[in-house]
């Protein structure tokens, strides 16, 4: 019955030899781990979810049916009881954990507040060895404040990126509502940048784009009429669920059609071809993906591009978009510790 | 560092003393039985990361770290299959890993071969789990002798149907997606077998023409003899991006009819999914990556970017066991229950009723609703 009576035997099992060094015979090995295996499945008990216990029942049920039925019932009641207990305690635990994280999150948001001052943000990221060239964020269209709230989030994140000198920002929003309000989005970003940076010579310029759509450029902005260095420029890319699987499906359709017309052989479909098409059509690989949700669910984010992207989220973050989350992500990306205060 | 190994040796000695082991074994069984009472993910994927770092931290050979990792995998598989998970997918070896030191790659290959050979010796024992082993990836990149061992393992377990173990080696997700797209393209450029219907298109067309429109252009009067010239000319200038619903779709349908190509417009996400390595398996519910690296590293991208819950754990893979796995599983169950509470309760009641009908004809059913109330 006992499997590894001492650790010598276990070690012996691991290096595939007996205690005195002789190579282990197959049947000896079997004897070692036999106990850890479930019993042989019965061909007339197809329910796998019930597992080993039901097999036990069946094999011995001929002798004492009463007793085993009773035993099975008790066992299932015990399991249910334990399951209930586990979930009872777990729900307490997760509530405490969420409260704790909410307090920490609130504390961080007080410690690190941007005060709409780009210099302060620049100071926060100055110590970091590297910042991502291409930041991607997942935003959510909320029920309560709808497009207004979403635009506010977009504008804030864009302003933080400008302050941290991140030149490429892609914003994933599942429904794609931002794509149909490009003008409003552009205006919201510009207005917020104005609040952060002040009037044009200091204010970064914005270009807004969505895959497979015409880029939205603001009406008649003369290129830096002021002397001095050019203002910072940020590219904002709007993504939606359509730019994920659907774009790849569209690419497949095109490739299939080309192949049907004999313009392309199947061997020509390589990862490089797909990569170039998707990079030109949608975007390249982001360096950092920032989720403001409480857990990591990609929710239709473009699969091809997310390959090596660092994925960051703050556990149990129910507050949504916050500067402290943005900053924590940048710290994580640079593999730096966040110290309290500035 | 070595002191931690000593400590763990003492801990091991204590944990393996017969009474403690007995208790542990039984509490594990109880826990797994309890977990089975709730919703269980059907498909879990693991990125087994941290073997090398574990080896470095404990100052043992890298390959020894991989060995311990293999044991951790065996432990986790046991937990998964006992708790009712149907498919487990593990990331064993990336195509990129061929870039590691030759020594390590060779050692890994040797290890795989030894483990597979061991499995082959104990074939009957493996069947008890009822798990079918599948290898996902570019098998032709593997050393021939290892490939042989792989094929033996697949062959031996192919009759099992209770569970599936997918071993991804040598695998990258981009490679998988590329292959899926390529397969789709090949599928759609094969002329389909001509449809056999009792009506002939030419006959109908001739009837229509003779009935209603005697002065139509001559090219459509005889569509059967050489239609490819006109149709391909039509579809060449119609690029698919511009307006796939209007004129080109018309011309395409004629071309696909005459050349019997399937219409590419029928391709959808499911078509590609059905060409991935995980075709026909339940959707990925949970993806767990150990070692605190928060990246997917080219693993299961197509499968996990929708509703999969992705969990990054801070422990290294050789340290991963039931006690690290259970919180993840319970949290998943908890979210599942939060998400679909009324549904879930109904499901439970139905299951209970089925259990009762199956032979538990004791009359204790009366107190079940009370219990369920606690559970909900």
mmCIF file of C-alpha atoms in Angstrom, chain B:
data_model
loop_
_atom_site.group_PDB
_atom_site.id
_atom_site.type_symbol
_atom_site.label_atom_id
_atom_site.label_comp_id
_atom_site.label_asym_id
_atom_site.label_seq_id
_atom_site.Cartn_x
_atom_site.Cartn_y
_atom_site.Cartn_z
ATOM 1 C CA UNK B 1 20.259 28.111 -1.245
ATOM 2 C CA UNK B 2 21.213 24.578 -0.284
ATOM 3 C CA UNK B 3 19.622 25.067 3.133
ATOM 4 C CA UNK B 4 16.258 25.433 1.448
ATOM 5 C CA UNK B 5 16.823 22.068 -0.191
ATOM 6 C CA UNK B 6 17.638 20.554 3.202
ATOM 7 C CA UNK B 7 14.522 22.052 4.667
ATOM 8 C CA UNK B 8 12.478 20.702 1.839
ATOM 9 C CA UNK B 9 14.043 17.289 2.412
ATOM 10 C CA UNK B 10 12.904 17.360 6.022
ATOM 11 C CA UNK B 11 9.491 18.538 4.934
ATOM 12 C CA UNK B 12 9.354 15.743 2.421
ATOM 13 C CA UNK B 13 10.318 13.197 5.038
ATOM 14 C CA UNK B 14 7.515 14.438 7.268
ATOM 15 C CA UNK B 15 4.974 14.538 4.465
ATOM 16 C CA UNK B 16 5.850 11.043 3.424
ATOM 17 C CA UNK B 17 5.522 9.417 6.816
ATOM 18 C CA UNK B 18 2.693 6.926 6.394
ATOM 19 C CA UNK B 19 -0.046 8.560 8.546
ATOM 20 C CA UNK B 20 0.555 12.012 7.113
ATOM 21 C CA UNK B 21 0.649 10.644 3.617
ATOM 22 C CA UNK B 22 -2.552 8.762 4.177
ATOM 23 C CA UNK B 23 -4.285 11.896 5.425
ATOM 24 C CA UNK B 24 -2.933 13.975 2.557
ATOM 25 C CA UNK B 25 -3.965 11.428 0.001
ATOM 26 C CA UNK B 26 -7.472 11.280 1.346
ATOM 27 C CA UNK B 27 -7.876 15.004 1.727
ATOM 28 C CA UNK B 28 -6.777 15.374 -1.894
ATOM 29 C CA UNK B 29 -9.375 12.878 -2.989
ATOM 30 C CA UNK B 30 -11.991 14.671 -0.944
ATOM 31 C CA UNK B 31 -11.055 18.031 -2.397
ATOM 32 C CA UNK B 32 -11.112 16.762 -5.950
ATOM 33 C CA UNK B 33 -14.451 15.119 -5.330
ATOM 34 C CA UNK B 34 -15.728 18.374 -3.924
ATOM 35 C CA UNK B 35 -14.457 20.395 -6.878
ATOM 36 C CA UNK B 36 -16.288 18.083 -9.216
ATOM 37 C CA UNK B 37 -19.550 19.221 -7.653
ATOM 38 C CA UNK B 38 -19.300 22.602 -9.333
ATOM 39 C CA UNK B 39 -18.634 23.686 -12.909
ATOM 40 C CA UNK B 40 -15.258 22.463 -14.113
ATOM 41 C CA UNK B 41 -13.381 23.992 -17.050
ATOM 42 C CA UNK B 42 -13.433 21.694 -20.030
ATOM 43 C CA UNK B 43 -10.189 22.799 -21.549
ATOM 44 C CA UNK B 44 -7.166 24.131 -19.675
ATOM 45 C CA UNK B 45 -3.851 25.174 -21.145
ATOM 46 C CA UNK B 46 -0.580 25.488 -19.290
ATOM 47 C CA UNK B 47 2.589 27.323 -20.146
ATOM 48 C CA UNK B 48 5.159 25.364 -18.185
ATOM 49 C CA UNK B 49 7.545 28.186 -17.534
ATOM 50 C CA UNK B 50 10.264 28.373 -14.917
ATOM 51 C CA UNK B 51 12.063 25.015 -15.081
ATOM 52 C CA UNK B 52 15.360 26.624 -15.914
ATOM 53 C CA UNK B 53 15.025 29.339 -13.338
ATOM 54 C CA UNK B 54 14.103 26.728 -10.748
ATOM 55 C CA UNK B 55 17.221 24.785 -11.623
ATOM 56 C CA UNK B 56 19.341 27.903 -11.375
ATOM 57 C CA UNK B 57 17.849 28.874 -8.037
ATOM 58 C CA UNK B 58 18.421 25.435 -6.569
ATOM 59 C CA UNK B 59 21.777 25.039 -8.250
ATOM 60 C CA UNK B 60 20.949 21.862 -10.076
ATOM 61 C CA UNK B 61 21.442 20.933 -13.702
ATOM 62 C CA UNK B 62 19.064 22.589 -16.143
ATOM 63 C CA UNK B 63 17.895 19.216 -17.372
ATOM 64 C CA UNK B 64 17.149 18.215 -13.799
ATOM 65 C CA UNK B 65 14.864 21.233 -13.639
ATOM 66 C CA UNK B 66 13.086 20.004 -16.741
ATOM 67 C CA UNK B 67 12.790 16.595 -15.134
ATOM 68 C CA UNK B 68 11.121 18.087 -12.084
ATOM 69 C CA UNK B 69 8.922 20.025 -14.442
ATOM 70 C CA UNK B 70 7.822 16.786 -16.021
ATOM 71 C CA UNK B 71 6.858 15.454 -12.613
ATOM 72 C CA UNK B 72 4.906 18.613 -11.901
ATOM 73 C CA UNK B 73 3.092 18.032 -15.169
ATOM 74 C CA UNK B 74 2.202 14.500 -14.115
ATOM 75 C CA UNK B 75 0.815 15.826 -10.827
ATOM 76 C CA UNK B 76 -1.213 18.511 -12.535
ATOM 77 C CA UNK B 77 -2.583 16.097 -15.105
ATOM 78 C CA UNK B 78 -3.751 13.819 -12.343
ATOM 79 C CA UNK B 79 -5.576 16.702 -10.684
ATOM 80 C CA UNK B 80 -7.095 17.822 -13.967
ATOM 81 C CA UNK B 81 -8.395 14.472 -15.073
ATOM 82 C CA UNK B 82 -9.651 13.522 -11.636
ATOM 83 C CA UNK B 83 -11.580 16.748 -11.359
ATOM 84 C CA UNK B 84 -13.181 16.206 -14.738
ATOM 85 C CA UNK B 85 -11.231 18.422 -17.141
ATOM 86 C CA UNK B 86 -11.559 16.994 -20.627
ATOM 87 C CA UNK B 87 -8.699 18.565 -22.503
ATOM 88 C CA UNK B 88 -5.339 19.700 -21.194
ATOM 89 C CA UNK B 89 -2.967 21.504 -23.522
ATOM 90 C CA UNK B 90 0.607 22.086 -22.455
ATOM 91 C CA UNK B 91 3.285 24.178 -24.078
ATOM 92 C CA UNK B 92 6.240 21.839 -24.003
ATOM 93 C CA UNK B 93 8.585 23.165 -26.635
ATOM 94 C CA UNK B 94 8.488 26.233 -28.802
ATOM 95 C CA UNK B 95 9.918 26.408 -32.290
ATOM 96 C CA UNK B 96 11.939 29.317 -30.924
ATOM 97 C CA UNK B 97 13.463 26.984 -28.345
ATOM 98 C CA UNK B 98 15.574 25.386 -31.064
ATOM 99 C CA UNK B 99 17.638 28.519 -30.712
ATOM 100 C CA UNK B 100 18.704 27.512 -27.209
ATOM 101 C CA UNK B 101 22.029 25.838 -26.593
ATOM 102 C CA UNK B 102 22.437 22.671 -28.598
ATOM 103 C CA UNK B 103 23.324 20.803 -25.433
ATOM 104 C CA UNK B 104 20.042 21.715 -23.769
ATOM 105 C CA UNK B 105 17.946 20.965 -26.821
ATOM 106 C CA UNK B 106 19.556 17.549 -27.187
ATOM 107 C CA UNK B 107 19.051 16.838 -23.486
ATOM 108 C CA UNK B 108 15.408 17.826 -23.746
ATOM 109 C CA UNK B 109 14.937 15.580 -26.743
ATOM 110 C CA UNK B 110 16.581 12.712 -24.891
ATOM 111 C CA UNK B 111 14.331 13.301 -21.932
ATOM 112 C CA UNK B 112 11.239 13.333 -24.116
ATOM 113 C CA UNK B 113 12.345 10.094 -25.685
ATOM 114 C CA UNK B 114 12.967 8.403 -22.340
ATOM 115 C CA UNK B 115 9.652 9.557 -20.905
ATOM 116 C CA UNK B 116 7.755 8.489 -23.994
ATOM 117 C CA UNK B 117 9.467 5.137 -23.990
ATOM 118 C CA UNK B 118 8.534 4.684 -20.330
ATOM 119 C CA UNK B 119 4.985 5.517 -21.219
ATOM 120 C CA UNK B 120 5.052 2.929 -23.950
ATOM 121 C CA UNK B 121 6.119 0.246 -21.478
ATOM 122 C CA UNK B 122 3.249 1.123 -19.169
ATOM 123 C CA UNK B 123 0.611 1.461 -21.824
ATOM 124 C CA UNK B 124 -2.086 -0.350 -19.902
ATOM 125 C CA UNK B 125 -1.609 1.864 -16.889
ATOM 126 C CA UNK B 126 -1.925 4.969 -18.985
ATOM 127 C CA UNK B 127 -5.263 3.771 -20.242
ATOM 128 C CA UNK B 128 -6.686 4.072 -16.777
ATOM 129 C CA UNK B 129 -6.750 7.807 -17.168
ATOM 130 C CA UNK B 130 -8.390 7.258 -20.505
ATOM 131 C CA UNK B 131 -6.273 10.059 -21.913
ATOM 132 C CA UNK B 132 -5.398 10.303 -25.562
ATOM 133 C CA UNK B 133 -2.066 11.919 -26.294
ATOM 134 C CA UNK B 134 -1.768 14.284 -29.227
ATOM 135 C CA UNK B 135 1.187 16.274 -30.407
ATOM 136 C CA UNK B 136 0.495 19.686 -31.856
ATOM 137 C CA UNK B 137 3.101 21.388 -33.930
ATOM 138 C CA UNK B 138 5.773 20.917 -36.532
ATOM 139 C CA UNK B 139 6.570 17.297 -35.944
ATOM 140 C CA UNK B 140 9.024 17.179 -38.819
ATOM 141 C CA UNK B 141 11.390 19.429 -36.887
ATOM 142 C CA UNK B 142 11.872 16.769 -34.234
ATOM 143 C CA UNK B 143 14.745 14.304 -34.280
ATOM 144 C CA UNK B 144 13.670 11.107 -36.075
ATOM 145 C CA UNK B 145 14.185 8.776 -33.115
ATOM 146 C CA UNK B 146 12.093 11.034 -30.885
ATOM 147 C CA UNK B 147 9.471 11.234 -33.587
ATOM 148 C CA UNK B 148 9.268 7.474 -33.540
ATOM 149 C CA UNK B 149 8.631 7.527 -29.790
ATOM 150 C CA UNK B 150 5.997 10.208 -30.305
ATOM 151 C CA UNK B 151 4.223 8.161 -32.920
ATOM 152 C CA UNK B 152 4.253 5.122 -30.651
ATOM 153 C CA UNK B 153 2.690 7.126 -27.844
ATOM 154 C CA UNK B 154 0.003 8.540 -30.119
ATOM 155 C CA UNK B 155 -0.700 5.140 -31.608
ATOM 156 C CA UNK B 156 -0.950 3.512 -28.207
ATOM 157 C CA UNK B 157 -3.403 5.959 -26.706
ATOM 158 C CA UNK B 158 -5.524 6.779 -29.715
ATOM 159 C CA UNK B 159 -8.347 4.526 -28.539
ATOM 160 C CA UNK B 160 -8.873 6.490 -25.340
ATOM 161 C CA UNK B 161 -11.735 8.897 -25.383
ATOM 162 C CA UNK B 162 -12.251 10.152 -21.844
ATOM 163 C CA UNK B 163 -9.701 12.926 -21.988
ATOM 164 C CA UNK B 164 -7.127 14.473 -24.278
ATOM 165 C CA UNK B 165 -3.623 15.591 -23.531
ATOM 166 C CA UNK B 166 -2.256 17.987 -26.135
ATOM 167 C CA UNK B 167 1.474 18.370 -26.052
ATOM 168 C CA UNK B 168 2.537 21.384 -28.064
ATOM 169 C CA UNK B 169 5.992 20.650 -29.420
ATOM 170 C CA UNK B 170 7.564 22.199 -31.441
ATOM 171 C CA UNK B 171 4.861 24.768 -31.594
ATOM 172 C CA UNK B 172 4.181 28.422 -32.060
ATOM 173 C CA UNK B 173 0.761 29.876 -32.396
ATOM 174 C CA UNK B 174 1.662 31.966 -35.415
ATOM 175 C CA UNK B 175 2.831 28.842 -37.128
ATOM 176 C CA UNK B 176 -0.451 27.187 -36.229
ATOM 177 C CA UNK B 177 -2.510 30.097 -37.525
ATOM 178 C CA UNK B 178 -0.465 30.220 -40.706
ATOM 179 C CA UNK B 179 -0.993 26.518 -41.224
ATOM 180 C CA UNK B 180 -4.711 26.905 -40.583
ATOM 181 C CA UNK B 181 -4.967 29.724 -43.117
ATOM 182 C CA UNK B 182 -2.917 27.753 -45.614
ATOM 183 C CA UNK B 183 -5.112 24.696 -45.173
ATOM 184 C CA UNK B 184 -8.192 26.827 -45.674
ATOM 185 C CA UNK B 185 -6.730 28.298 -48.829
ATOM 186 C CA UNK B 186 -5.915 24.821 -50.128
ATOM 187 C CA UNK B 187 -9.419 23.651 -49.290
ATOM 188 C CA UNK B 188 -10.958 26.526 -51.149
ATOM 189 C CA UNK B 189 -8.808 26.198 -54.216
ATOM 190 C CA UNK B 190 -9.754 22.600 -54.781
ATOM 191 C CA UNK B 191 -12.583 22.361 -57.287
ATOM 192 C CA UNK B 192 -15.487 20.873 -55.459
ATOM 193 C CA UNK B 193 -17.127 17.774 -56.823
ATOM 194 C CA UNK B 194 -19.847 18.853 -59.225
ATOM 195 C CA UNK B 195 -23.227 19.018 -57.633
ATOM 196 C CA UNK B 196 -25.669 16.497 -58.966
ATOM 197 C CA UNK B 197 -29.101 17.949 -59.182
ATOM 198 C CA UNK B 198 -31.887 16.790 -61.426
ATOM 199 C CA UNK B 199 -32.072 20.201 -63.126
ATOM 200 C CA UNK B 200 -29.613 21.528 -65.618
ATOM 201 C CA UNK B 201 -28.619 25.164 -65.452
ATOM 202 C CA UNK B 202 -28.169 25.477 -69.193
ATOM 203 C CA UNK B 203 -31.600 24.100 -69.788
ATOM 204 C CA UNK B 204 -33.190 26.597 -67.442
ATOM 205 C CA UNK B 205 -31.205 29.454 -68.876
ATOM 206 C CA UNK B 206 -32.197 28.551 -72.390
ATOM 207 C CA UNK B 207 -35.824 28.353 -71.388
ATOM 208 C CA UNK B 208 -35.714 31.735 -69.710
ATOM 209 C CA UNK B 209 -33.957 33.335 -72.617
ATOM 210 C CA UNK B 210 -36.316 31.919 -75.171
ATOM 211 C CA UNK B 211 -39.304 32.904 -73.032
ATOM 212 C CA UNK B 212 -38.629 36.455 -71.979
ATOM 213 C CA UNK B 213 -35.567 38.015 -73.499
ATOM 214 C CA UNK B 214 -34.883 37.053 -77.040
ATOM 215 C CA UNK B 215 -32.554 40.019 -77.671
ATOM 216 C CA UNK B 216 -29.999 39.626 -74.894
ATOM 217 C CA UNK B 217 -26.283 39.600 -75.523
ATOM 218 C CA UNK B 218 -24.807 36.530 -77.076
ATOM 219 C CA UNK B 219 -22.312 35.737 -74.301
ATOM 220 C CA UNK B 220 -25.037 34.764 -71.842
ATOM 221 C CA UNK B 221 -26.954 32.830 -74.440
ATOM 222 C CA UNK B 222 -24.536 29.982 -74.369
ATOM 223 C CA UNK B 223 -23.024 29.997 -70.892
ATOM 224 C CA UNK B 224 -21.743 26.459 -70.888
ATOM 225 C CA UNK B 225 -19.102 26.134 -73.652
ATOM 226 C CA UNK B 226 -16.393 28.545 -72.527
ATOM 227 C CA UNK B 227 -17.486 30.684 -69.631
ATOM 228 C CA UNK B 228 -14.124 30.931 -67.891
ATOM 229 C CA UNK B 229 -12.892 33.690 -70.168
ATOM 230 C CA UNK B 230 -15.730 36.060 -69.398
ATOM 231 C CA UNK B 231 -16.056 35.266 -65.735
ATOM 232 C CA UNK B 232 -12.399 35.440 -64.894
ATOM 233 C CA UNK B 233 -12.203 38.703 -66.769
ATOM 234 C CA UNK B 234 -15.032 39.992 -64.670
ATOM 235 C CA UNK B 235 -13.629 38.891 -61.361
ATOM 236 C CA UNK B 236 -10.130 40.101 -62.076
ATOM 237 C CA UNK B 237 -11.074 43.756 -61.967
ATOM 238 C CA UNK B 238 -13.317 43.302 -58.966
ATOM 239 C CA UNK B 239 -11.054 43.503 -55.961
ATOM 240 C CA UNK B 240 -12.566 41.833 -52.922
ATOM 241 C CA UNK B 241 -11.989 44.676 -50.443
ATOM 242 C CA UNK B 242 -13.905 47.346 -52.251
ATOM 243 C CA UNK B 243 -17.445 46.068 -52.474
ATOM 244 C CA UNK B 244 -17.785 42.386 -51.764
ATOM 245 C CA UNK B 245 -21.577 42.420 -51.708
ATOM 246 C CA UNK B 246 -22.568 43.981 -54.992
ATOM 247 C CA UNK B 247 -21.208 43.316 -58.447
ATOM 248 C CA UNK B 248 -18.176 41.122 -57.684
ATOM 249 C CA UNK B 249 -20.153 38.696 -55.566
ATOM 250 C CA UNK B 250 -22.367 38.182 -58.542
ATOM 251 C CA UNK B 251 -19.489 37.441 -60.863
ATOM 252 C CA UNK B 252 -17.794 35.314 -58.236
ATOM 253 C CA UNK B 253 -20.832 33.146 -57.790
ATOM 254 C CA UNK B 254 -20.919 32.482 -61.500
ATOM 255 C CA UNK B 255 -17.232 31.685 -61.547
ATOM 256 C CA UNK B 256 -17.527 29.374 -58.584
ATOM 257 C CA UNK B 257 -20.436 27.668 -60.235
ATOM 258 C CA UNK B 258 -18.670 27.071 -63.499
ATOM 259 C CA UNK B 259 -15.248 26.190 -62.079
ATOM 260 C CA UNK B 260 -16.795 24.596 -59.053
ATOM 261 C CA UNK B 261 -14.633 26.473 -56.591
ATOM 262 C CA UNK B 262 -16.227 26.962 -53.192
ATOM 263 C CA UNK B 263 -17.118 30.588 -52.577
ATOM 264 C CA UNK B 264 -14.413 32.260 -50.436
ATOM 265 C CA UNK B 265 -17.106 34.456 -48.911
ATOM 266 C CA UNK B 266 -18.166 31.380 -46.967
ATOM 267 C CA UNK B 267 -14.945 31.413 -44.995
ATOM 268 C CA UNK B 268 -15.510 32.511 -41.441
ATOM 269 C CA UNK B 269 -13.755 32.243 -38.110
ATOM 270 C CA UNK B 270 -15.089 28.737 -37.613
ATOM 271 C CA UNK B 271 -13.552 27.614 -40.896
ATOM 272 C CA UNK B 272 -10.141 28.654 -39.651
ATOM 273 C CA UNK B 273 -10.807 27.245 -36.198
ATOM 274 C CA UNK B 274 -11.624 23.908 -37.767
ATOM 275 C CA UNK B 275 -8.186 23.922 -39.366
ATOM 276 C CA UNK B 276 -6.270 24.707 -36.197
ATOM 277 C CA UNK B 277 -4.627 21.960 -34.214
ATOM 278 C CA UNK B 278 -7.328 22.128 -31.577
ATOM 279 C CA UNK B 279 -10.192 21.622 -33.997
ATOM 280 C CA UNK B 280 -13.172 19.903 -32.480
ATOM 281 C CA UNK B 281 -12.071 20.434 -28.909
ATOM 282 C CA UNK B 282 -14.024 22.498 -26.430
ATOM 283 C CA UNK B 283 -13.051 26.186 -26.307
ATOM 284 C CA UNK B 284 -10.212 27.106 -24.019
ATOM 285 C CA UNK B 285 -11.609 28.073 -20.623
ATOM 286 C CA UNK B 286 -8.481 28.738 -18.673
ATOM 287 C CA UNK B 287 -4.881 29.457 -19.536
ATOM 288 C CA UNK B 288 -2.311 29.318 -16.761
ATOM 289 C CA UNK B 289 1.215 30.565 -17.054
ATOM 290 C CA UNK B 290 3.662 30.101 -14.220
ATOM 291 C CA UNK B 291 6.832 31.985 -13.319
ATOM 292 C CA UNK B 292 5.279 35.437 -13.238
ATOM 293 C CA UNK B 293 5.989 36.285 -16.868
ATOM 294 C CA UNK B 294 2.926 38.071 -18.163
ATOM 295 C CA UNK B 295 3.089 37.218 -21.822
ATOM 296 C CA UNK B 296 1.504 34.625 -24.038
ATOM 297 C CA UNK B 297 4.753 33.933 -25.883
ATOM 298 C CA UNK B 298 3.111 32.742 -29.049
ATOM 299 C CA UNK B 299 0.891 30.154 -27.425
ATOM 300 C CA UNK B 300 -2.777 29.500 -28.227
ATOM 301 C CA UNK B 301 -3.289 33.030 -29.522
ATOM 302 C CA UNK B 302 -6.193 32.125 -31.760
ATOM 303 C CA UNK B 303 -7.824 30.059 -29.043
ATOM 304 C CA UNK B 304 -7.431 32.304 -26.044
ATOM 305 C CA UNK B 305 -8.113 35.794 -27.235
ATOM 306 C CA UNK B 306 -11.867 35.610 -26.770
ATOM 307 C CA UNK B 307 -13.300 34.601 -23.413
ATOM 308 C CA UNK B 308 -10.475 32.584 -21.980
ATOM 309 C CA UNK B 309 -9.479 33.576 -18.498
ATOM 310 C CA UNK B 310 -5.724 34.033 -18.474
ATOM 311 C CA UNK B 311 -3.973 33.604 -15.165
ATOM 312 C CA UNK B 312 -0.358 34.492 -14.488
ATOM 313 C CA UNK B 313 1.078 32.847 -11.388
ATOM 314 C CA UNK B 314 4.223 33.814 -9.595
ATOM 315 C CA UNK B 315 5.444 30.316 -8.741
ATOM 316 C CA UNK B 316 7.852 28.399 -10.943
ATOM 317 C CA UNK B 317 6.522 25.394 -12.817
ATOM 318 C CA UNK B 318 8.259 22.648 -10.791
ATOM 319 C CA UNK B 319 6.636 24.120 -7.672
ATOM 320 C CA UNK B 320 3.192 24.026 -9.195
ATOM 321 C CA UNK B 321 0.864 21.536 -7.546
ATOM 322 C CA UNK B 322 -2.680 20.992 -6.349
ATOM 323 C CA UNK B 323 -2.401 23.648 -3.667
ATOM 324 C CA UNK B 324 -1.350 26.297 -6.153
ATOM 325 C CA UNK B 325 -3.798 25.097 -8.752
ATOM 326 C CA UNK B 326 -6.835 24.871 -6.523
ATOM 327 C CA UNK B 327 -7.251 28.591 -5.779
ATOM 328 C CA UNK B 328 -7.250 29.260 -9.519
ATOM 329 C CA UNK B 329 -9.819 26.571 -10.110
ATOM 330 C CA UNK B 330 -12.035 27.699 -7.248
ATOM 331 C CA UNK B 331 -11.866 31.288 -8.413
ATOM 332 C CA UNK B 332 -12.832 30.194 -11.887
ATOM 333 C CA UNK B 333 -15.783 28.264 -10.462
ATOM 334 C CA UNK B 334 -16.731 31.246 -8.358
ATOM 335 C CA UNK B 335 -16.754 33.599 -11.361
ATOM 336 C CA UNK B 336 -18.688 31.074 -13.348
ATOM 337 C CA UNK B 337 -21.281 30.939 -10.620
ATOM 338 C CA UNK B 338 -21.380 34.723 -10.306
ATOM 339 C CA UNK B 339 -21.869 34.979 -14.034
ATOM 340 C CA UNK B 340 -24.681 32.530 -14.463
ATOM 341 C CA UNK B 341 -26.141 32.046 -11.069
ATOM 342 C CA UNK B 342 -29.735 31.058 -11.814
ATOM 343 C CA UNK B 343 -28.634 28.854 -14.650
ATOM 344 C CA UNK B 344 -26.068 27.213 -12.466
ATOM 345 C CA UNK B 345 -28.523 26.379 -9.730
ATOM 346 C CA UNK B 346 -30.893 24.867 -12.205
ATOM 347 C CA UNK B 347 -28.074 22.769 -13.597
ATOM 348 C CA UNK B 348 -27.149 21.552 -10.171
ATOM 349 C CA UNK B 349 -30.674 20.590 -9.364
ATOM 350 C CA UNK B 350 -30.965 18.702 -12.582
ATOM 351 C CA UNK B 351 -27.762 16.843 -11.884
ATOM 352 C CA UNK B 352 -28.946 16.033 -8.420
ATOM 353 C CA UNK B 353 -32.208 14.731 -9.770
ATOM 354 C CA UNK B 354 -30.328 12.587 -12.247
ATOM 355 C CA UNK B 355 -28.203 11.220 -9.424
ATOM 356 C CA UNK B 356 -31.275 10.391 -7.431
ATOM 357 C CA UNK B 357 -32.858 8.676 -10.372
ATOM 358 C CA UNK B 358 -29.715 6.697 -11.023
ATOM 359 C CA UNK B 359 -30.137 4.602 -7.921
ATOM 360 C CA UNK B 360 -29.683 6.696 -4.835
ATOM 361 C CA UNK B 361 -33.228 5.892 -3.814
ATOM 362 C CA UNK B 362 -32.774 6.930 -0.230
ATOM 363 C CA UNK B 363 -35.282 9.434 0.957
ATOM 364 C CA UNK B 364 -32.790 12.042 2.176
ATOM 365 C CA UNK B 365 -33.699 14.227 -0.790
ATOM 366 C CA UNK B 366 -35.781 16.409 1.481
ATOM 367 C CA UNK B 367 -32.841 18.313 2.877
ATOM 368 C CA UNK B 368 -31.193 18.987 -0.440
ATOM 369 C CA UNK B 369 -32.860 22.313 -1.243
ATOM 370 C CA UNK B 370 -31.682 23.678 2.088
ATOM 371 C CA UNK B 371 -28.137 22.736 1.223
ATOM 372 C CA UNK B 372 -28.468 24.309 -2.170
ATOM 373 C CA UNK B 373 -29.563 27.531 -0.586
ATOM 374 C CA UNK B 374 -26.318 27.603 1.349
ATOM 375 C CA UNK B 375 -24.431 26.841 -1.806
ATOM 376 C CA UNK B 376 -25.986 29.623 -3.815
#
